[in-house]
Amino acid sequence: MTEQPLIVLLPGDGIGPEITSATREVLDLLGDFIWEEHLIGGASIDEHGQALTDEVVQACRESSAVLLGAVGGPKWDAAVASDPSAPRPEQGLLGIRKELGLFANLRPVKPFAALLDASPLKRDRIEGTDLLVVRELTGGIYFGESGRRGDDVAFDECAYSVQEIERIARVAFEAAARRAGGDRSPKVTSVDKANVLETSRLWRETVTRIAEEYPDTEFDHFLVDNAAMQLVSRPADFDVIVTENLFGDILSDESAMLTGSLGMLPSASLGTDGPGLFEPVHGSAPDIAGQGIANPLATMLSGAMLLRDGLGMASEATTVEEAVDGVLRAGLRTPDLYTGAEGETEVGTEEVTRAVIEQIQG
Ligand code: NAD
Ligand code: IPM
Ligand code: MN
């Protein structure tokens, strides 16, 4: 690569700065990057009075990829509680997703072998799990036109257009095709609430029509309540799960527990062109922020997705994933993963980061 990729770093709030600085150190071992750091979320509200500024949107547009920590925290929740018109950190995240057209959020769930006993679920249920949640990210109830309050009533509108459903369905079917090979044949499961919601009935009709373009892909539907149950009872049977914004948010946090901790789950948010945004699935974890104990691995694995999907650096991405695997095999565990089993050592963010760096440096 002749030109140095420019990565915009948006640490955000809570544990965001701790986990993104750890990831930056790791990525710097693998490429020659220009980093540009900006405020988002609560940190931006404190400085500029809004969660996302035009300057930051512009910087992201001009970047090769964006790495984000997390936004939000009780301080800003309290401000909104006393003044409903106060800005919310989460508006920054929703805003940047919308501005960059990042309609496809890919959340892979593949437990590391060393963590098969770190989950509260039994090992025999989890073994073989390798699924991908494809979450629609710029539509649905998150972006309804009429989020509003009356004196004793509130409204959130959920709308989906055929075009929005078609494009996310195609992402899911293409992803299933890419993931197939060996003894894996492509499979897409669409999740909705078509027994109740009109948007879900349109979702089901539309995804079913797109499925006809992919006759070699096994295709089925689940209602979301059933899907939530099946995800913990037989997770290894899923391949690609495609679903709307809110259901994808909830199901992905649920599936994180298959990997042992929410602190393990990475994600990539992609549009049709332009830079992608890479971020852990978890939030700003205000309960542990500043204590040096946050698990940085979800962010490092998001960094690996940034390298592979954002910058086309597939072998460097694999290097990060193998280093994480090595550190887990060596028994290092941040508190969210620590079970006290023989061979485990409880460590903080700094120690686990050093260990990943040492693995990469050989
Ligand atoms: P959360 O994901 O921040 O935390 C849930 C639980 O998981 C907490 O007990 C936390 O300590 C733990 N946890 C999360 N990440 C961890 C990590 N890397 N290492 C160790 N433990 C970890 O969810 P929440 O508490 O419901 O939300 C807190 C704030 O984060 C809210 O303001 C919410 O809006 C925001 N949030 C932001 C994002 C994002 O920026 N992408 C995602 C989810 C929530
Ligand atoms: C996530 C988060 C966000 C979402 C919030 C913070 C707006 O939970 O990225 O999963 O709901 O999309
Ligand atoms: Mn979420």
Tab-separated table of C-alpha atoms and ligand atoms in Angstrom:
chain	number	residue	atom	x	y	z
A	1	MET	CA	0.000	0.000	0.000
A	2	THR	CA	1.549	3.290	-1.053
A	3	GLU	CA	-0.791	5.721	0.656
A	4	GLN	CA	-1.071	5.714	4.445
A	5	PRO	CA	-4.656	4.929	5.473
A	6	LEU	CA	-6.250	7.593	7.653
A	7	ILE	CA	-8.196	6.173	10.587
A	8	VAL	CA	-10.544	8.433	12.496
A	9	LEU	CA	-10.591	7.440	16.163
A	10	LEU	CA	-13.728	8.256	18.146
A	11	PRO	CA	-13.027	7.080	21.724
A	12	GLY	CA	-16.336	8.384	23.144
A	13	ASP	CA	-17.244	7.922	26.788
A	14	GLY	CA	-16.815	5.589	29.762
A	15	ILE	CA	-14.432	2.758	28.901
A	16	GLY	CA	-14.263	4.025	25.282
A	17	PRO	CA	-10.884	5.801	25.692
A	18	GLU	CA	-9.315	2.800	27.502
A	19	ILE	CA	-10.313	0.195	24.929
A	20	THR	CA	-9.627	2.292	21.836
A	21	SER	CA	-6.151	3.358	22.930
A	22	ALA	CA	-5.300	-0.317	23.549
A	23	THR	CA	-6.555	-1.179	20.062
A	24	ARG	CA	-4.667	1.672	18.453
A	25	GLU	CA	-1.421	0.318	19.920
A	26	VAL	CA	-2.167	-3.103	18.461
A	27	LEU	CA	-3.078	-1.801	14.993
A	28	ASP	CA	0.051	0.344	14.902
A	29	LEU	CA	2.118	-2.846	14.971
A	30	LEU	CA	0.533	-3.973	11.732
A	31	GLY	CA	0.448	-0.970	9.455
A	32	ASP	CA	1.502	2.602	8.913
A	33	PHE	CA	-1.611	4.577	9.791
A	34	ILE	CA	-2.427	8.229	10.230
A	35	TRP	CA	-4.736	8.647	13.218
A	36	GLU	CA	-7.083	11.544	13.706
A	37	GLU	CA	-8.907	11.646	17.033
A	38	HIS	CA	-12.274	13.353	17.528
A	39	LEU	CA	-14.963	13.721	20.159
A	40	ILE	CA	-18.329	11.982	19.964
A	41	GLY	CA	-21.179	11.357	22.395
A	42	GLY	CA	-21.037	12.770	25.902
A	43	ALA	CA	-17.472	14.014	25.440
A	44	SER	CA	-18.647	16.090	22.477
A	45	ILE	CA	-21.691	17.371	24.396
A	46	ASP	CA	-19.369	18.609	27.160
A	47	GLU	CA	-17.151	20.416	24.660
A	48	HIS	CA	-19.573	21.566	21.948
A	49	GLY	CA	-23.081	21.161	23.366
A	50	GLN	CA	-23.960	18.478	20.805
A	51	ALA	CA	-23.141	14.785	20.462
A	52	LEU	CA	-21.839	15.014	16.894
A	53	THR	CA	-20.474	18.031	15.063
A	54	ASP	CA	-20.323	18.647	11.293
A	55	GLU	CA	-16.547	18.744	11.580
A	56	VAL	CA	-16.460	15.180	12.893
A	57	VAL	CA	-18.867	13.944	10.215
A	58	GLN	CA	-16.639	15.532	7.585
A	59	ALA	CA	-13.476	14.008	9.094
A	60	CYS	CA	-15.132	10.564	9.042
A	61	ARG	CA	-16.238	10.992	5.418
A	62	GLU	CA	-12.662	11.781	4.412
A	63	SER	CA	-11.157	8.836	6.304
A	64	SER	CA	-10.343	5.312	5.191
A	65	ALA	CA	-12.108	3.848	8.236
A	66	VAL	CA	-13.507	4.861	11.625
A	67	LEU	CA	-12.794	3.127	14.939
A	68	LEU	CA	-15.265	3.911	17.712
A	69	GLY	CA	-15.251	3.034	21.411
A	70	ALA	CA	-18.675	3.657	22.948
A	71	VAL	CA	-20.914	6.538	23.961
A	72	GLY	CA	-23.195	7.355	26.862
A	73	GLY	CA	-23.270	7.475	30.627
A	74	PRO	CA	-25.315	8.397	33.684
A	75	LYS	CA	-24.137	12.005	33.695
A	76	TRP	CA	-25.865	12.756	30.388
A	77	ASP	CA	-28.873	10.556	31.216
A	78	ALA	CA	-29.382	12.729	34.299
A	79	ALA	CA	-29.205	15.914	32.209
A	80	VAL	CA	-31.961	14.549	29.934
A	81	ALA	CA	-34.052	13.486	32.925
A	82	SER	CA	-34.126	17.061	34.184
A	83	ASP	CA	-34.434	18.632	30.714
A	84	PRO	CA	-35.916	16.409	27.976
A	85	SER	CA	-34.533	18.701	25.281
A	86	ALA	CA	-30.914	18.198	26.464
A	87	PRO	CA	-28.667	16.390	23.950
A	88	ARG	CA	-28.087	12.646	24.371
A	89	PRO	CA	-24.715	10.958	23.671
A	90	GLU	CA	-26.486	8.203	21.724
A	91	GLN	CA	-27.591	10.810	19.144
A	92	GLY	CA	-23.938	11.043	18.141
A	93	LEU	CA	-23.708	7.355	17.336
A	94	LEU	CA	-27.047	7.209	15.525
A	95	GLY	CA	-26.083	10.400	13.688
A	96	ILE	CA	-22.751	9.140	12.394
A	97	ARG	CA	-24.316	5.835	11.265
A	98	LYS	CA	-27.000	7.735	9.343
A	99	GLU	CA	-24.642	10.368	7.907
A	100	LEU	CA	-22.245	7.740	6.582
A	101	GLY	CA	-25.104	5.557	5.274
A	102	LEU	CA	-23.978	2.586	7.369
A	103	PHE	CA	-27.092	0.462	6.953
A	104	ALA	CA	-25.451	-2.933	7.473
A	105	ASN	CA	-24.136	-3.881	10.896
A	106	LEU	CA	-22.243	-7.181	10.900
A	107	ARG	CA	-21.868	-8.825	14.302
A	108	PRO	CA	-20.008	-12.159	14.100
A	109	VAL	CA	-20.467	-14.550	17.013
A	110	LYS	CA	-17.793	-17.223	17.119
A	111	PRO	CA	-16.658	-18.316	20.577
A	112	PHE	CA	-12.910	-18.803	21.038
A	113	ALA	CA	-12.056	-22.396	21.969
A	114	ALA	CA	-10.424	-21.264	25.215
A	115	LEU	CA	-13.677	-19.601	26.313
A	116	LEU	CA	-16.073	-22.484	25.779
A	117	ASP	CA	-16.378	-22.860	29.554
A	118	ALA	CA	-16.522	-19.112	30.247
A	119	SER	CA	-20.159	-18.889	29.187
A	120	PRO	CA	-22.970	-19.613	31.624
A	121	LEU	CA	-24.313	-21.894	28.870
A	122	LYS	CA	-23.113	-25.470	28.723
A	123	ARG	CA	-20.137	-26.175	26.454
A	124	ASP	CA	-22.023	-28.814	24.437
A	125	ARG	CA	-24.603	-26.199	23.431
A	126	ILE	CA	-22.025	-23.665	22.328
A	127	GLU	CA	-19.525	-25.874	20.516
A	128	GLY	CA	-19.683	-25.343	16.755
A	129	THR	CA	-21.316	-21.911	17.032
A	130	ASP	CA	-20.224	-19.630	14.200
A	131	LEU	CA	-22.976	-17.235	13.283
A	132	LEU	CA	-23.301	-13.727	11.918
A	133	VAL	CA	-25.996	-11.281	12.949
A	134	VAL	CA	-26.730	-8.903	10.066
A	135	ARG	CA	-28.539	-6.033	11.735
A	136	GLU	CA	-30.274	-3.304	9.715
A	137	LEU	CA	-28.789	-0.131	11.196
A	138	THR	CA	-30.302	3.040	9.738
A	139	GLY	CA	-34.030	2.362	9.722
A	140	GLY	CA	-36.893	1.005	11.775
A	141	ILE	CA	-38.026	2.323	15.131
A	142	TYR	CA	-34.632	3.968	15.794
A	143	PHE	CA	-35.270	6.470	13.044
A	144	GLY	CA	-39.068	6.812	13.096
A	145	GLU	CA	-40.381	10.216	12.104
A	146	SER	CA	-42.537	10.794	15.123
A	147	GLY	CA	-40.518	10.075	18.265
A	148	ARG	CA	-42.483	12.485	20.465
A	149	ARG	CA	-43.997	13.032	23.885
A	150	GLY	CA	-47.342	14.299	25.058
A	151	ASP	CA	-48.178	14.995	28.688
A	152	ASP	CA	-48.913	11.387	29.503
A	153	VAL	CA	-48.157	9.577	26.280
A	154	ALA	CA	-45.147	8.900	24.011
A	155	PHE	CA	-44.801	7.705	20.404
A	156	ASP	CA	-42.045	5.994	18.440
A	157	GLU	CA	-42.814	5.211	14.838
A	158	CYS	CA	-41.412	2.124	13.140
A	159	ALA	CA	-41.183	2.342	9.370
A	160	TYR	CA	-39.363	0.223	6.790
A	161	SER	CA	-39.329	0.678	3.029
A	162	VAL	CA	-38.994	-2.165	0.542
A	163	GLN	CA	-35.712	-0.703	-0.642
A	164	GLU	CA	-34.260	-0.681	2.899
A	165	ILE	CA	-35.249	-4.315	3.409
A	166	GLU	CA	-33.992	-5.444	0.004
A	167	ARG	CA	-30.529	-4.009	0.477
A	168	ILE	CA	-29.975	-5.515	3.923
A	169	ALA	CA	-31.362	-8.865	2.739
A	170	ARG	CA	-28.826	-8.874	-0.103
A	171	VAL	CA	-26.006	-8.181	2.371
A	172	ALA	CA	-27.143	-11.214	4.362
A	173	PHE	CA	-27.366	-13.563	1.362
A	174	GLU	CA	-24.010	-12.382	0.003
A	175	ALA	CA	-22.428	-12.891	3.435
A	176	ALA	CA	-23.857	-16.419	3.639
A	177	ALA	CA	-22.396	-17.211	0.208
A	178	ARG	CA	-18.979	-15.893	1.278
A	179	ARG	CA	-19.025	-17.869	4.507
A	180	ALA	CA	-19.948	-21.147	2.765
A	181	GLY	CA	-17.335	-23.735	1.921
A	182	GLY	CA	-15.964	-26.932	3.375
A	183	ASP	CA	-18.839	-28.591	5.172
A	184	ARG	CA	-20.782	-25.340	5.575
A	185	SER	CA	-23.591	-24.661	3.110
A	186	PRO	CA	-25.117	-21.174	3.068
A	187	LYS	CA	-28.120	-20.501	5.255
A	188	VAL	CA	-30.027	-17.314	6.076
A	189	THR	CA	-32.539	-16.992	8.901
A	190	SER	CA	-34.727	-13.921	8.816
A	191	VAL	CA	-36.103	-12.747	12.159
A	192	ASP	CA	-39.252	-10.640	12.485
A	193	LYS	CA	-42.513	-10.263	14.374
A	194	ALA	CA	-44.797	-10.827	11.382
A	195	ASN	CA	-47.582	-12.183	13.591
A	196	VAL	CA	-48.043	-8.685	15.037
A	197	LEU	CA	-46.259	-5.938	13.100
A	198	GLU	CA	-47.048	-4.621	9.621
A	199	THR	CA	-43.394	-3.635	9.113
A	200	SER	CA	-42.477	-7.251	9.860
A	201	ARG	CA	-44.973	-8.562	7.319
A	202	LEU	CA	-43.365	-6.322	4.680
A	203	TRP	CA	-39.961	-7.499	5.933
A	204	ARG	CA	-40.926	-11.178	5.541
A	205	GLU	CA	-42.453	-10.687	2.058
A	206	THR	CA	-39.437	-8.749	0.839
A	207	VAL	CA	-36.736	-11.021	2.258
A	208	THR	CA	-38.605	-14.038	0.841
A	209	ARG	CA	-38.565	-12.445	-2.618
A	210	ILE	CA	-34.825	-11.705	-2.395
A	211	ALA	CA	-34.239	-15.304	-1.234
A	212	GLU	CA	-35.485	-16.502	-4.640
A	213	GLU	CA	-32.382	-14.896	-6.171
A	214	TYR	CA	-30.278	-17.257	-4.032
A	215	PRO	CA	-31.776	-20.721	-4.696
A	216	ASP	CA	-28.729	-22.526	-3.281
A	217	THR	CA	-29.089	-20.849	0.089
A	218	GLU	CA	-31.230	-22.482	2.728
A	219	PHE	CA	-33.692	-19.919	4.003
A	220	ASP	CA	-36.066	-19.782	6.932
A	221	HIS	CA	-37.921	-17.331	9.192
A	222	PHE	CA	-38.289	-17.125	12.925
A	223	LEU	CA	-40.461	-14.890	15.020
A	224	VAL	CA	-38.169	-12.875	17.250
A	225	ASP	CA	-39.332	-14.337	20.566
A	226	ASN	CA	-38.697	-17.861	19.306
A	227	ALA	CA	-35.362	-16.769	17.792
A	228	ALA	CA	-34.241	-15.426	21.186
A	229	MET	CA	-34.924	-18.846	22.695
A	230	GLN	CA	-33.353	-20.868	19.846
A	231	LEU	CA	-30.203	-18.747	20.026
A	232	VAL	CA	-29.384	-20.105	23.451
A	233	SER	CA	-30.763	-23.607	22.996
A	234	ARG	CA	-29.131	-24.524	19.662
A	235	PRO	CA	-26.877	-21.655	18.538
A	236	ALA	CA	-24.690	-23.879	16.351
A	237	ASP	CA	-27.605	-24.406	13.944
A	238	PHE	CA	-27.574	-20.752	12.833
A	239	ASP	CA	-25.458	-19.298	10.046
A	240	VAL	CA	-26.544	-15.779	8.995
A	241	ILE	CA	-29.351	-14.087	10.922
A	242	VAL	CA	-30.838	-11.012	9.240
A	243	THR	CA	-33.101	-8.743	11.203
A	244	GLU	CA	-34.314	-5.220	11.794
A	245	ASN	CA	-32.534	-2.589	13.858
A	246	LEU	CA	-34.106	-3.130	17.299
A	247	PHE	CA	-34.289	-6.936	17.162
A	248	GLY	CA	-30.660	-7.053	15.990
A	249	ASP	CA	-29.578	-4.867	18.894
A	250	ILE	CA	-31.181	-7.193	21.428
A	251	LEU	CA	-30.296	-10.527	19.813
A	252	SER	CA	-26.652	-9.565	19.426
A	253	ASP	CA	-26.203	-8.730	23.120
A	254	GLU	CA	-27.884	-12.045	23.882
A	255	SER	CA	-25.557	-13.935	21.542
A	256	ALA	CA	-22.548	-12.212	23.090
A	257	MET	CA	-22.975	-14.495	26.070
A	258	LEU	CA	-22.225	-17.471	23.816
A	259	THR	CA	-18.702	-16.060	23.588
A	260	GLY	CA	-18.378	-15.681	27.360
A	261	SER	CA	-18.812	-11.916	27.632
A	262	LEU	CA	-20.239	-8.866	25.938
A	263	GLY	CA	-16.626	-7.716	26.056
A	264	MET	CA	-15.754	-10.188	23.280
A	265	LEU	CA	-18.154	-9.171	20.490
A	266	PRO	CA	-16.914	-6.989	17.598
A	267	SER	CA	-18.855	-5.315	14.813
A	268	ALA	CA	-18.519	-3.600	11.461
A	269	SER	CA	-21.022	-1.050	10.175
A	270	LEU	CA	-20.878	-0.736	6.414
A	271	GLY	CA	-22.625	1.213	3.658
A	272	THR	CA	-22.559	0.857	-0.098
A	273	ASP	CA	-19.382	2.895	-0.429
A	274	GLY	CA	-17.253	5.165	1.715
A	275	PRO	CA	-15.562	4.343	5.002
A	276	GLY	CA	-16.918	1.723	7.396
A	277	LEU	CA	-17.236	2.226	11.140
A	278	PHE	CA	-15.882	-0.452	13.446
A	279	GLU	CA	-16.937	-0.717	17.070
A	280	PRO	CA	-17.488	-3.236	19.833
A	281	VAL	CA	-21.095	-4.339	20.357
A	282	HIS	CA	-21.015	-3.326	24.029
A	283	GLY	CA	-21.499	0.126	25.483
A	284	SER	CA	-19.503	2.532	27.602
A	285	ALA	CA	-19.771	0.325	30.734
A	286	PRO	CA	-19.920	3.239	33.196
A	287	ASP	CA	-19.932	0.764	36.101
A	288	ILE	CA	-16.301	-0.190	35.416
A	289	ALA	CA	-14.971	2.892	33.571
A	290	GLY	CA	-11.637	4.255	34.756
A	291	GLN	CA	-10.792	1.146	36.790
A	292	GLY	CA	-8.412	-0.384	34.254
A	293	ILE	CA	-10.392	-3.629	34.090
A	294	ALA	CA	-12.388	-3.263	30.852
A	295	ASN	CA	-11.987	-6.081	28.356
A	296	PRO	CA	-10.404	-4.506	25.245
A	297	LEU	CA	-10.730	-7.645	23.092
A	298	ALA	CA	-14.084	-6.765	21.440
A	299	THR	CA	-12.505	-3.516	20.276
A	300	MET	CA	-9.313	-5.244	19.114
A	301	LEU	CA	-11.435	-7.740	17.183
A	302	SER	CA	-13.358	-4.783	15.712
A	303	GLY	CA	-9.921	-3.455	14.772
A	304	ALA	CA	-9.328	-6.753	12.964
A	305	MET	CA	-12.597	-6.234	11.075
A	306	LEU	CA	-11.409	-2.715	10.253
A	307	LEU	CA	-8.221	-4.144	8.775
A	308	ARG	CA	-10.030	-6.844	6.768
A	309	ASP	CA	-13.283	-5.169	5.695
A	310	GLY	CA	-12.195	-1.533	5.852
A	311	LEU	CA	-8.645	-1.588	4.529
A	312	GLY	CA	-8.350	-4.920	2.715
A	313	MET	CA	-5.575	-6.064	5.096
A	314	ALA	CA	-6.800	-9.626	5.601
A	315	SER	CA	-3.589	-11.256	6.779
A	316	GLU	CA	-2.969	-8.496	9.351
A	317	ALA	CA	-6.547	-8.990	10.569
A	318	THR	CA	-5.857	-12.688	11.047
A	319	THR	CA	-2.707	-11.794	12.980
A	320	VAL	CA	-4.809	-9.824	15.493
A	321	GLU	CA	-7.357	-12.634	15.820
A	322	GLU	CA	-4.630	-15.232	16.335
A	323	ALA	CA	-2.945	-13.046	18.950
A	324	VAL	CA	-6.238	-12.747	20.862
A	325	ASP	CA	-6.641	-16.508	20.612
A	326	GLY	CA	-3.093	-17.017	21.939
A	327	VAL	CA	-3.658	-14.730	24.926
A	328	LEU	CA	-6.879	-16.530	25.830
A	329	ARG	CA	-5.208	-19.929	25.456
A	330	ALA	CA	-2.498	-18.706	27.823
A	331	GLY	CA	-5.250	-18.210	30.406
A	332	LEU	CA	-5.303	-14.418	30.706
A	333	ARG	CA	-8.782	-13.179	31.628
A	334	THR	CA	-10.185	-9.748	32.375
A	335	PRO	CA	-12.733	-9.957	35.238
A	336	ASP	CA	-15.733	-10.295	32.883
A	337	LEU	CA	-14.250	-13.607	31.643
A	338	TYR	CA	-12.566	-14.868	34.790
A	339	THR	CA	-14.139	-18.023	36.248
A	340	GLY	CA	-11.421	-19.017	38.729
A	341	ALA	CA	-10.719	-22.267	36.870
A	342	GLU	CA	-7.225	-23.751	36.986
A	343	GLY	CA	-4.871	-22.105	34.492
A	344	GLU	CA	-6.664	-18.741	34.460
A	345	THR	CA	-4.967	-15.518	35.546
A	346	GLU	CA	-7.111	-12.475	36.251
A	347	VAL	CA	-5.648	-9.373	34.598
A	348	GLY	CA	-6.567	-5.790	33.723
A	349	THR	CA	-6.835	-3.960	30.405
A	350	GLU	CA	-3.165	-3.008	30.348
A	351	GLU	CA	-1.857	-6.542	30.974
A	352	VAL	CA	-4.085	-8.158	28.401
A	353	THR	CA	-3.080	-5.498	25.868
A	354	ARG	CA	0.633	-6.091	26.568
A	355	ALA	CA	0.046	-9.818	26.098
A	356	VAL	CA	-1.643	-9.296	22.710
A	357	ILE	CA	1.243	-7.062	21.641
A	358	GLU	CA	3.792	-9.679	22.731
A	359	GLN	CA	1.939	-12.373	20.795
A	360	ILE	CA	2.091	-10.242	17.653
A	361	GLN	CA	5.748	-9.382	18.137
A	362	GLY	CA	6.481	-13.097	18.591
B	1	NAD	P1	-22.931	-1.760	28.463
B	1	NAD	O1	-22.723	-2.596	27.271
B	1	NAD	O2	-22.148	-0.514	28.565
B	1	NAD	O3	-22.646	-2.624	29.775
B	1	NAD	C1	-23.404	-3.775	30.126
B	1	NAD	C2	-22.614	-4.621	31.145
B	1	NAD	O4	-21.536	-5.257	30.448
B	1	NAD	C3	-22.004	-3.804	32.264
B	1	NAD	O5	-22.020	-4.542	33.452
B	1	NAD	C4	-20.564	-3.602	31.806
B	1	NAD	O6	-19.636	-3.425	32.833
B	1	NAD	C5	-20.294	-4.886	31.008
B	1	NAD	N1	-19.340	-4.634	29.932
B	1	NAD	C6	-19.608	-4.028	28.748
B	1	NAD	N2	-18.492	-3.942	28.012
B	1	NAD	C7	-17.505	-4.494	28.739
B	1	NAD	C8	-16.116	-4.689	28.522
B	1	NAD	N3	-15.510	-4.315	27.383
B	1	NAD	N4	-15.395	-5.293	29.501
B	1	NAD	C9	-15.970	-5.699	30.637
B	1	NAD	N5	-17.277	-5.544	30.892
B	1	NAD	C10	-18.045	-4.939	29.963
B	1	NAD	O7	-24.503	-1.467	28.525
B	1	NAD	P2	-25.331	-0.490	29.500
B	1	NAD	O8	-24.735	-0.512	30.861
B	1	NAD	O9	-26.721	-0.845	29.303
B	1	NAD	O10	-25.118	0.944	28.868
B	1	NAD	C11	-24.190	1.909	29.361
B	1	NAD	C12	-24.143	3.092	28.410
B	1	NAD	O11	-23.574	2.666	27.176
B	1	NAD	C13	-25.516	3.672	28.070
B	1	NAD	O12	-25.378	5.065	28.086
B	1	NAD	C14	-25.812	3.150	26.690
B	1	NAD	O13	-26.626	4.019	25.931
B	1	NAD	C15	-24.424	3.087	26.111
B	1	NAD	N6	-24.257	2.130	25.023
B	1	NAD	C16	-23.457	2.537	24.008
B	1	NAD	C17	-23.153	1.655	22.966
B	1	NAD	C18	-22.256	2.128	21.878
B	1	NAD	O14	-21.699	3.194	21.983
B	1	NAD	N7	-22.082	1.356	20.842
B	1	NAD	C19	-23.663	0.349	23.001
B	1	NAD	C20	-24.487	-0.031	24.072
B	1	NAD	C21	-24.762	0.859	25.086
B	2	IPM	C1	-25.400	-0.584	19.968
B	2	IPM	C2	-25.974	0.366	21.005
B	2	IPM	C3	-26.677	1.514	20.318
B	2	IPM	C4	-27.831	0.922	19.540
B	2	IPM	C5	-27.178	2.644	21.242
B	2	IPM	C6	-26.103	3.161	22.141
B	2	IPM	C7	-27.763	3.762	20.448
B	2	IPM	O1	-26.791	-0.310	21.899
B	2	IPM	O2	-24.585	-0.154	19.148
B	2	IPM	O3	-25.746	-1.774	19.985
B	2	IPM	O4	-28.894	0.630	20.111
B	2	IPM	O5	-27.668	0.757	18.323
B	3	MN	MN	-26.711	-2.460	21.667
